[in-house]
mmCIF file of C-alpha atoms and ligand atoms in Angstrom:
data_model
loop_
_atom_site.group_PDB
_atom_site.id
_atom_site.type_symbol
_atom_site.label_atom_id
_atom_site.label_comp_id
_atom_site.label_asym_id
_atom_site.label_seq_id
_atom_site.Cartn_x
_atom_site.Cartn_y
_atom_site.Cartn_z
ATOM 1 C CA MET S 29 -22.881 67.343 -25.954
ATOM 2 C CA GLU S 30 -21.321 70.231 -27.427
ATOM 3 C CA MET S 31 -21.210 73.449 -24.902
ATOM 4 C CA ASN S 32 -20.182 76.601 -25.059
ATOM 5 C CA LEU S 33 -18.423 77.934 -21.627
ATOM 6 C CA LYS S 34 -16.361 81.054 -23.220
ATOM 7 C CA GLY S 35 -15.866 83.522 -21.058
ATOM 8 C CA LEU S 36 -16.882 81.684 -18.163
ATOM 9 C CA ASN S 37 -14.450 81.321 -15.109
ATOM 10 C CA ALA S 38 -14.953 78.164 -13.174
ATOM 11 C CA LEU S 39 -13.132 76.616 -9.888
ATOM 12 C CA VAL S 40 -13.067 73.226 -9.279
ATOM 13 C CA THR S 41 -11.477 71.779 -5.991
ATOM 14 C CA GLY S 42 -9.073 68.363 -5.615
ATOM 15 C CA ALA S 43 -8.431 69.033 -9.366
ATOM 16 C CA SER S 44 -4.883 67.606 -9.959
ATOM 17 C CA ARG S 45 -6.285 64.224 -10.496
ATOM 18 C CA GLY S 46 -9.272 61.836 -10.904
ATOM 19 C CA ILE S 47 -12.678 63.311 -11.244
ATOM 20 C CA GLY S 48 -11.579 66.704 -10.512
ATOM 21 C CA ARG S 49 -9.160 66.400 -13.188
ATOM 22 C CA GLN S 50 -11.113 65.353 -15.948
ATOM 23 C CA ILE S 51 -13.856 68.137 -15.084
ATOM 24 C CA ALA S 52 -11.197 70.533 -15.625
ATOM 25 C CA ILE S 53 -10.615 69.048 -18.913
ATOM 26 C CA GLN S 54 -13.962 69.048 -19.712
ATOM 27 C CA LEU S 55 -14.585 72.955 -18.743
ATOM 28 C CA ALA S 56 -11.839 73.991 -20.382
ATOM 29 C CA ARG S 57 -12.466 71.843 -23.807
ATOM 30 C CA SER S 58 -15.710 73.566 -23.301
ATOM 31 C CA GLY S 59 -13.878 77.125 -23.236
ATOM 32 C CA ALA S 60 -14.181 78.172 -19.436
ATOM 33 C CA ASN S 61 -11.107 79.672 -18.046
ATOM 34 C CA VAL S 62 -10.363 76.804 -15.223
ATOM 35 C CA ILE S 63 -8.786 77.493 -11.670
ATOM 36 C CA VAL S 64 -7.095 74.293 -10.793
ATOM 37 C CA ASN S 65 -7.312 73.700 -6.948
ATOM 38 C CA TYR S 66 -5.014 71.172 -5.784
ATOM 39 C CA ASN S 67 -3.385 70.576 -1.802
ATOM 40 C CA LYS S 68 -0.369 68.525 -2.566
ATOM 41 C CA SER S 69 0.452 68.148 -6.154
ATOM 42 C CA LYS S 70 2.061 71.300 -7.552
ATOM 43 C CA LYS S 71 3.947 69.751 -10.251
ATOM 44 C CA ILE S 72 0.965 68.160 -11.714
ATOM 45 C CA ALA S 73 -1.384 70.818 -11.411
ATOM 46 C CA GLU S 74 0.990 73.653 -13.001
ATOM 47 C CA GLN S 75 1.452 70.806 -16.059
ATOM 48 C CA LEU S 76 -2.579 70.557 -16.206
ATOM 49 C CA CYS S 77 -2.795 74.083 -16.527
ATOM 50 C CA PHE S 78 -0.197 74.443 -18.681
ATOM 51 C CA ASP S 79 -1.469 71.710 -21.348
ATOM 52 C CA LEU S 80 -5.260 73.530 -20.818
ATOM 53 C CA GLN S 81 -3.901 76.595 -21.884
ATOM 54 C CA GLN S 82 -2.245 75.282 -24.722
ATOM 55 C CA LYS S 83 -4.328 73.048 -26.056
ATOM 56 C CA TYR S 84 -7.720 75.000 -25.968
ATOM 57 C CA ASN S 85 -6.109 78.723 -25.364
ATOM 58 C CA ILE S 86 -8.246 79.231 -22.082
ATOM 59 C CA LYS S 87 -7.071 80.971 -19.056
ATOM 60 C CA ALA S 88 -5.676 78.334 -16.260
ATOM 61 C CA LEU S 89 -4.405 78.327 -12.784
ATOM 62 C CA ALA S 90 -3.280 76.388 -9.704
ATOM 63 C CA ILE S 91 -3.760 77.282 -6.723
ATOM 64 C CA GLN S 92 -3.023 75.537 -3.232
ATOM 65 C CA ALA S 93 -5.509 74.707 -0.478
ATOM 66 C CA ASP S 94 -6.131 72.378 1.987
ATOM 67 C CA ILE S 95 -9.694 73.036 1.430
ATOM 68 C CA GLY S 96 -10.628 71.558 5.248
ATOM 69 C CA ASN S 97 -8.302 74.821 6.474
ATOM 70 C CA LYS S 98 -10.036 78.188 6.777
ATOM 71 C CA ASN S 99 -7.134 79.986 6.346
ATOM 72 C CA ASP S 100 -6.479 78.278 3.175
ATOM 73 C CA VAL S 101 -9.607 78.816 1.646
ATOM 74 C CA ASP S 102 -9.787 82.468 2.690
ATOM 75 C CA ARG S 103 -6.941 82.555 0.527
ATOM 76 C CA LEU S 104 -7.684 80.269 -2.578
ATOM 77 C CA VAL S 105 -10.757 83.053 -3.137
ATOM 78 C CA SER S 106 -8.871 85.890 -2.525
ATOM 79 C CA THR S 107 -6.606 84.630 -5.301
ATOM 80 C CA ALA S 108 -9.522 83.214 -7.586
ATOM 81 C CA CYS S 109 -10.801 86.540 -7.514
ATOM 82 C CA SER S 110 -7.849 89.012 -7.761
ATOM 83 C CA ASN S 111 -7.115 86.775 -11.057
ATOM 84 C CA PHE S 112 -10.982 86.561 -12.283
ATOM 85 C CA ASN S 113 -12.746 89.568 -12.284
ATOM 86 C CA LYS S 114 -15.863 86.691 -11.341
ATOM 87 C CA ILE S 115 -16.339 83.087 -10.731
ATOM 88 C CA ASP S 116 -19.002 81.909 -12.748
ATOM 89 C CA ILE S 117 -19.147 77.803 -11.730
ATOM 90 C CA LEU S 118 -17.776 76.116 -8.632
ATOM 91 C CA VAL S 119 -17.185 72.438 -8.512
ATOM 92 C CA ASN S 120 -16.806 71.172 -5.187
ATOM 93 C CA ASN S 121 -14.928 68.097 -5.801
ATOM 94 C CA ALA S 122 -12.112 67.315 -3.461
ATOM 95 C CA GLY S 123 -13.066 64.064 -0.612
ATOM 96 C CA ILE S 124 -11.514 61.687 1.245
ATOM 97 C CA CYS S 125 -12.231 58.510 2.531
ATOM 98 C CA CYS S 126 -10.840 56.422 4.667
ATOM 99 C CA ASP S 127 -11.511 52.811 4.475
ATOM 100 C CA MET S 128 -11.610 51.418 7.505
ATOM 101 C CA GLU S 129 -13.074 48.466 10.285
ATOM 102 C CA LEU S 130 -15.425 50.697 12.874
ATOM 103 C CA CYS S 131 -13.032 49.376 15.784
ATOM 104 C CA ASP S 132 -9.864 50.317 13.876
ATOM 105 C CA ARG S 133 -11.355 54.078 13.014
ATOM 106 C CA THR S 134 -10.429 57.439 15.519
ATOM 107 C CA VAL S 135 -12.134 60.519 16.347
ATOM 108 C CA GLY S 136 -8.979 61.817 14.307
ATOM 109 C CA CYS S 137 -10.348 60.672 11.328
ATOM 110 C CA PHE S 138 -14.015 61.424 11.848
ATOM 111 C CA GLU S 139 -13.063 64.998 12.029
ATOM 112 C CA LYS S 140 -10.321 65.402 8.719
ATOM 113 C CA THR S 141 -13.066 63.518 6.997
ATOM 114 C CA PHE S 142 -15.752 65.997 7.918
ATOM 115 C CA GLN S 143 -12.960 68.790 7.526
ATOM 116 C CA THR S 144 -12.481 67.879 4.034
ATOM 117 C CA ASN S 145 -15.641 66.596 2.188
ATOM 118 C CA LEU S 146 -17.976 69.104 4.053
ATOM 119 C CA PHE S 147 -16.174 72.358 5.691
ATOM 120 C CA GLY S 148 -14.358 73.656 1.836
ATOM 121 C CA VAL S 149 -17.643 73.314 0.671
ATOM 122 C CA TYR S 150 -19.805 75.417 2.890
ATOM 123 C CA GLN S 151 -16.717 77.894 3.435
ATOM 124 C CA LEU S 152 -16.495 78.788 -0.421
ATOM 125 C CA THR S 153 -20.310 78.041 -1.426
ATOM 126 C CA LYS S 154 -20.655 80.657 1.352
ATOM 127 C CA ILE S 155 -18.240 82.932 -0.261
ATOM 128 C CA LEU S 156 -18.403 82.568 -4.119
ATOM 129 C CA GLY S 157 -22.552 81.826 -3.978
ATOM 130 C CA ALA S 158 -23.093 85.379 -2.094
ATOM 131 C CA LYS S 159 -20.603 87.021 -5.065
ATOM 132 C CA MET S 160 -22.794 84.743 -7.742
ATOM 133 C CA LYS S 161 -26.047 85.272 -6.219
ATOM 134 C CA GLU S 162 -25.046 89.347 -6.505
ATOM 135 C CA ASN S 163 -24.078 88.874 -10.348
ATOM 136 C CA GLN S 164 -27.137 86.853 -10.898
ATOM 137 C CA PHE S 165 -25.722 83.767 -12.234
ATOM 138 C CA GLY S 166 -23.741 80.766 -11.180
ATOM 139 C CA LYS S 167 -23.684 77.068 -11.353
ATOM 140 C CA ILE S 168 -22.621 74.925 -8.247
ATOM 141 C CA VAL S 169 -22.395 70.997 -8.113
ATOM 142 C CA ASN S 170 -20.845 69.344 -5.682
ATOM 143 C CA VAL S 171 -19.551 65.920 -5.784
ATOM 144 C CA SER S 172 -21.422 63.520 -2.896
ATOM 145 C CA SER S 173 -21.628 59.765 -3.691
ATOM 146 C CA ASN S 174 -24.740 57.126 -3.948
ATOM 147 C CA ASN S 175 -23.301 55.764 -0.403
ATOM 148 C CA SER S 176 -24.942 58.927 1.264
ATOM 149 C CA ILE S 177 -28.074 57.825 -0.704
ATOM 150 C CA ASN S 178 -28.587 54.038 -0.880
ATOM 151 C CA GLY S 179 -25.318 52.424 -0.366
ATOM 152 C CA PHE S 180 -24.026 52.590 3.105
ATOM 153 C CA TYR S 181 -20.579 50.559 4.144
ATOM 154 C CA PRO S 182 -19.755 50.807 7.799
ATOM 155 C CA THR S 183 -16.318 50.336 6.582
ATOM 156 C CA THR S 184 -16.354 54.588 5.315
ATOM 157 C CA ILE S 185 -18.981 55.144 8.061
ATOM 158 C CA ASP S 186 -17.407 58.844 8.283
ATOM 159 C CA TYR S 187 -17.405 59.413 4.857
ATOM 160 C CA ASP S 188 -20.832 58.058 4.273
ATOM 161 C CA ALA S 189 -22.105 60.917 6.935
ATOM 162 C CA SER S 190 -19.996 63.162 5.423
ATOM 163 C CA LYS S 191 -21.731 62.760 1.921
ATOM 164 C CA SER S 192 -25.090 62.628 2.985
ATOM 165 C CA ALA S 193 -24.840 66.168 5.283
ATOM 166 C CA LEU S 194 -23.366 67.538 1.708
ATOM 167 C CA ASN S 195 -26.624 66.636 0.026
ATOM 168 C CA SER S 196 -27.969 68.648 2.993
ATOM 169 C CA LEU S 197 -25.681 71.459 2.132
ATOM 170 C CA THR S 198 -26.622 71.121 -1.422
ATOM 171 C CA LYS S 199 -30.426 71.629 -1.041
ATOM 172 C CA ASN S 200 -30.194 74.316 1.681
ATOM 173 C CA PHE S 201 -27.502 76.448 -0.745
ATOM 174 C CA ALA S 202 -29.779 75.669 -3.340
ATOM 175 C CA ILE S 203 -32.713 77.389 -1.827
ATOM 176 C CA GLU S 204 -30.617 80.169 -0.267
ATOM 177 C CA LEU S 205 -28.910 81.118 -3.250
ATOM 178 C CA ALA S 206 -32.129 81.244 -6.229
ATOM 179 C CA PRO S 207 -33.168 81.916 -8.394
ATOM 180 C CA TYR S 208 -30.341 82.878 -10.418
ATOM 181 C CA VAL S 209 -27.534 80.207 -8.787
ATOM 182 C CA ASN S 210 -27.736 76.452 -9.673
ATOM 183 C CA VAL S 211 -26.832 74.169 -6.529
ATOM 184 C CA ASN S 212 -26.440 70.688 -7.292
ATOM 185 C CA ALA S 213 -24.887 67.781 -6.367
ATOM 186 C CA VAL S 214 -24.130 64.045 -8.301
ATOM 187 C CA ALA S 215 -23.756 61.426 -6.581
ATOM 188 C CA PRO S 216 -21.240 58.808 -8.209
ATOM 189 C CA GLY S 217 -21.075 55.082 -7.265
ATOM 190 C CA TRP S 218 -17.597 52.679 -7.948
ATOM 191 C CA ILE S 219 -15.326 55.346 -10.038
ATOM 192 C CA ASP S 220 -12.333 53.981 -11.088
ATOM 193 C CA THR S 221 -10.100 56.521 -9.591
ATOM 194 C CA ASP S 222 -6.649 56.447 -7.465
ATOM 195 C CA MET S 223 -9.377 56.593 -4.386
ATOM 196 C CA ASN S 224 -10.314 53.226 -5.040
ATOM 197 C CA LYS S 225 -6.791 51.880 -5.785
ATOM 198 C CA ASP S 226 -6.143 49.371 -2.766
ATOM 199 C CA VAL S 227 -10.095 48.811 -2.318
ATOM 200 C CA LEU S 228 -11.131 47.222 -6.177
ATOM 201 C CA THR S 229 -8.731 45.352 -6.833
ATOM 202 C CA PRO S 230 -9.595 43.280 -9.992
ATOM 203 C CA ASP S 231 -11.361 40.509 -8.205
ATOM 204 C CA VAL S 232 -13.427 42.911 -6.023
ATOM 205 C CA ALA S 233 -14.198 45.113 -9.358
ATOM 206 C CA GLU S 234 -15.252 41.983 -11.268
ATOM 207 C CA LEU S 235 -17.762 41.326 -8.197
ATOM 208 C CA GLU S 236 -18.937 45.203 -7.827
ATOM 209 C CA ALA S 237 -19.409 45.303 -11.585
ATOM 210 C CA LYS S 238 -21.884 42.377 -11.429
ATOM 211 C CA ARG S 239 -24.014 44.227 -9.346
ATOM 212 C CA ILE S 240 -24.496 47.132 -11.520
ATOM 213 C CA LEU S 241 -27.361 47.492 -14.385
ATOM 214 C CA LYS S 242 -24.639 48.489 -16.466
ATOM 215 C CA ASN S 243 -22.297 45.730 -15.807
ATOM 216 C CA ARG S 244 -19.064 47.867 -15.460
ATOM 217 C CA ILE S 245 -17.398 50.260 -13.133
ATOM 218 C CA GLY S 246 -17.585 53.984 -13.689
ATOM 219 C CA THR S 247 -15.177 55.995 -15.389
ATOM 220 C CA PRO S 248 -14.094 60.021 -14.554
ATOM 221 C CA GLU S 249 -15.688 60.658 -17.613
ATOM 222 C CA ASP S 250 -19.632 59.572 -16.550
ATOM 223 C CA VAL S 251 -18.807 61.722 -14.063
ATOM 224 C CA ALA S 252 -17.832 64.574 -15.531
ATOM 225 C CA ASN S 253 -20.351 64.209 -17.913
ATOM 226 C CA LEU S 254 -23.185 64.765 -15.740
ATOM 227 C CA VAL S 255 -21.536 67.825 -13.982
ATOM 228 C CA LEU S 256 -20.864 69.295 -17.813
ATOM 229 C CA PHE S 257 -24.618 68.944 -18.133
ATOM 230 C CA LEU S 258 -25.178 70.540 -14.737
ATOM 231 C CA ILE S 259 -23.254 73.544 -15.690
ATOM 232 C CA SER S 260 -24.571 73.950 -19.018
ATOM 233 C CA LYS S 261 -27.632 76.066 -20.032
ATOM 234 C CA GLU S 262 -29.548 73.063 -20.960
ATOM 235 C CA SER S 263 -30.190 72.217 -16.872
ATOM 236 C CA ASP S 264 -31.041 75.572 -16.070
ATOM 237 C CA TYR S 265 -34.074 74.335 -14.329
ATOM 238 C CA ILE S 266 -32.520 71.826 -12.446
ATOM 239 C CA THR S 267 -31.604 72.659 -9.309
ATOM 240 C CA GLY S 268 -31.559 71.616 -5.657
ATOM 241 C CA GLN S 269 -31.238 68.098 -6.738
ATOM 242 C CA ILE S 270 -28.588 64.999 -5.750
ATOM 243 C CA ILE S 271 -28.271 63.167 -9.030
ATOM 244 C CA ALA S 272 -26.530 59.437 -9.193
ATOM 245 C CA VAL S 273 -24.287 58.719 -11.573
ATOM 246 C CA ASP S 274 -23.392 55.028 -11.060
ATOM 247 C CA GLY S 275 -24.521 52.631 -13.841
ATOM 248 C CA GLY S 276 -27.617 51.811 -11.692
ATOM 249 C CA MET S 277 -26.829 50.297 -8.125
ATOM 250 C CA PHE S 278 -29.577 49.344 -5.643
HETATM 251 P P1 NAD B 316 -8.673 61.114 -5.621
HETATM 252 O O1 NAD B 316 -8.491 60.441 -4.499
HETATM 253 O O2 NAD B 316 -8.728 60.511 -7.312
HETATM 254 O O3 NAD B 316 -9.085 62.737 -6.020
HETATM 255 C C1 NAD B 316 -9.456 63.531 -5.011
HETATM 256 C C2 NAD B 316 -8.874 64.552 -4.993
HETATM 257 O O4 NAD B 316 -9.499 65.405 -3.802
HETATM 258 C C3 NAD B 316 -7.507 64.811 -5.225
HETATM 259 O O5 NAD B 316 -6.837 65.489 -6.036
HETATM 260 C C4 NAD B 316 -6.961 65.339 -4.080
HETATM 261 O O6 NAD B 316 -5.663 65.407 -3.781
HETATM 262 C C5 NAD B 316 -7.872 66.065 -3.255
HETATM 263 N N1 NAD B 316 -8.272 66.378 -2.063
HETATM 264 C C6 NAD B 316 -8.055 65.856 -1.337
HETATM 265 N N2 NAD B 316 -7.855 66.298 0.102
HETATM 266 C C7 NAD B 316 -7.843 67.368 -0.254
HETATM 267 C C8 NAD B 316 -7.921 68.666 0.939
HETATM 268 N N3 NAD B 316 -7.900 68.807 2.252
HETATM 269 N N4 NAD B 316 -7.981 69.835 -0.017
HETATM 270 C C9 NAD B 316 -7.336 69.984 -1.465
HETATM 271 N N5 NAD B 316 -7.926 69.072 -2.056
HETATM 272 C C10 NAD B 316 -7.958 67.989 -1.499
HETATM 273 O O7 NAD B 316 -10.650 60.478 -6.136
HETATM 274 P P2 NAD B 316 -11.604 60.972 -6.552
HETATM 275 O O8 NAD B 316 -12.255 59.686 -6.924
HETATM 276 O O9 NAD B 316 -11.247 61.442 -8.035
HETATM 277 O O10 NAD B 316 -12.366 61.414 -6.056
HETATM 278 C C11 NAD B 316 -13.488 63.259 -6.074
HETATM 279 C C12 NAD B 316 -14.468 62.955 -5.736
HETATM 280 O O11 NAD B 316 -15.461 62.062 -6.037
HETATM 281 C C13 NAD B 316 -14.653 62.708 -4.268
HETATM 282 O O12 NAD B 316 -15.485 63.841 -3.443
HETATM 283 C C14 NAD B 316 -15.207 61.344 -3.748
HETATM 284 O O13 NAD B 316 -15.349 61.378 -2.566
HETATM 285 C C15 NAD B 316 -16.273 61.377 -4.644
HETATM 286 N N6 NAD B 316 -16.851 60.507 -5.088
HETATM 287 C C16 NAD B 316 -15.548 59.447 -5.864
HETATM 288 C C17 NAD B 316 -16.207 57.771 -6.359
HETATM 289 C C18 NAD B 316 -14.803 56.641 -6.823
HETATM 290 O O14 NAD B 316 -15.483 55.640 -6.963
HETATM 291 N N7 NAD B 316 -13.765 56.925 -7.369
HETATM 292 C C19 NAD B 316 -17.248 57.513 -6.003
HETATM 293 C C20 NAD B 316 -18.481 58.632 -5.029
HETATM 294 C C21 NAD B 316 -17.943 59.926 -5.010
#
């Protein structure tokens, strides 16, 4: 879908790799200026911004912030707002998943998962959503998971709960920020990224693909296409929704 987002400013969290990176690329390709948030991969994030600016003639800026940390999120917002006069699009993509048996899990792991997968979304949406509401325009997309709907695995019990809570945040913020700001979530199934590199071995991938109606593991593009649609004018009447992009998994 051809889309014109020229003049709009977008912030994507965890955008140095995987799904977030692909969303940043597609936003830039559509003409939006992009803020690439990263936690540790400074060089990769800065290179991505350089490439996007060269290729698509847009403004791109890499900003470090651990989105699970309040001071970092506050700094991310103030740096973003001082470099761009407004933020029109927020994609809450950053997330972590520690895959392990329940008996091996710690409280620390639970806390870190919730802090990363939820706190940043809450804080960023609260602050930037209020500004969008004032501007009477905004698009917010949260990257949830189909584990939040019908694909529960005890080995990702904290992650699944955090993504279910993310769906709840999505609906509450959609109500709070209506009618000018759309807030939706995408719920990917198996996507081929570094997050799954230890779990999705070729054997497991083959087995899992058999459970998927489309007979394949998804790609970051599959997810980014839906995110871009939810940012486009064409999806203006869609808000407060959790939309699966999992190739058909039941
Ligand atoms: P990924 O591990 O490749 O990317 C996650 C990104 O988030 C990385 O860039 C990482 O640095 C960043 N990040 C992690 N913690 C951070 C923090 N504290 N502060 C800032 N950035 C941080 O994985 P991905 O598959 O691209 O995941 C992107 C999103 O998609 C996540 O929210 C994930 O839960 C969700 N998701 C992925 C899949 C999948 O199968 N890959 C399925 C469903 C949902």
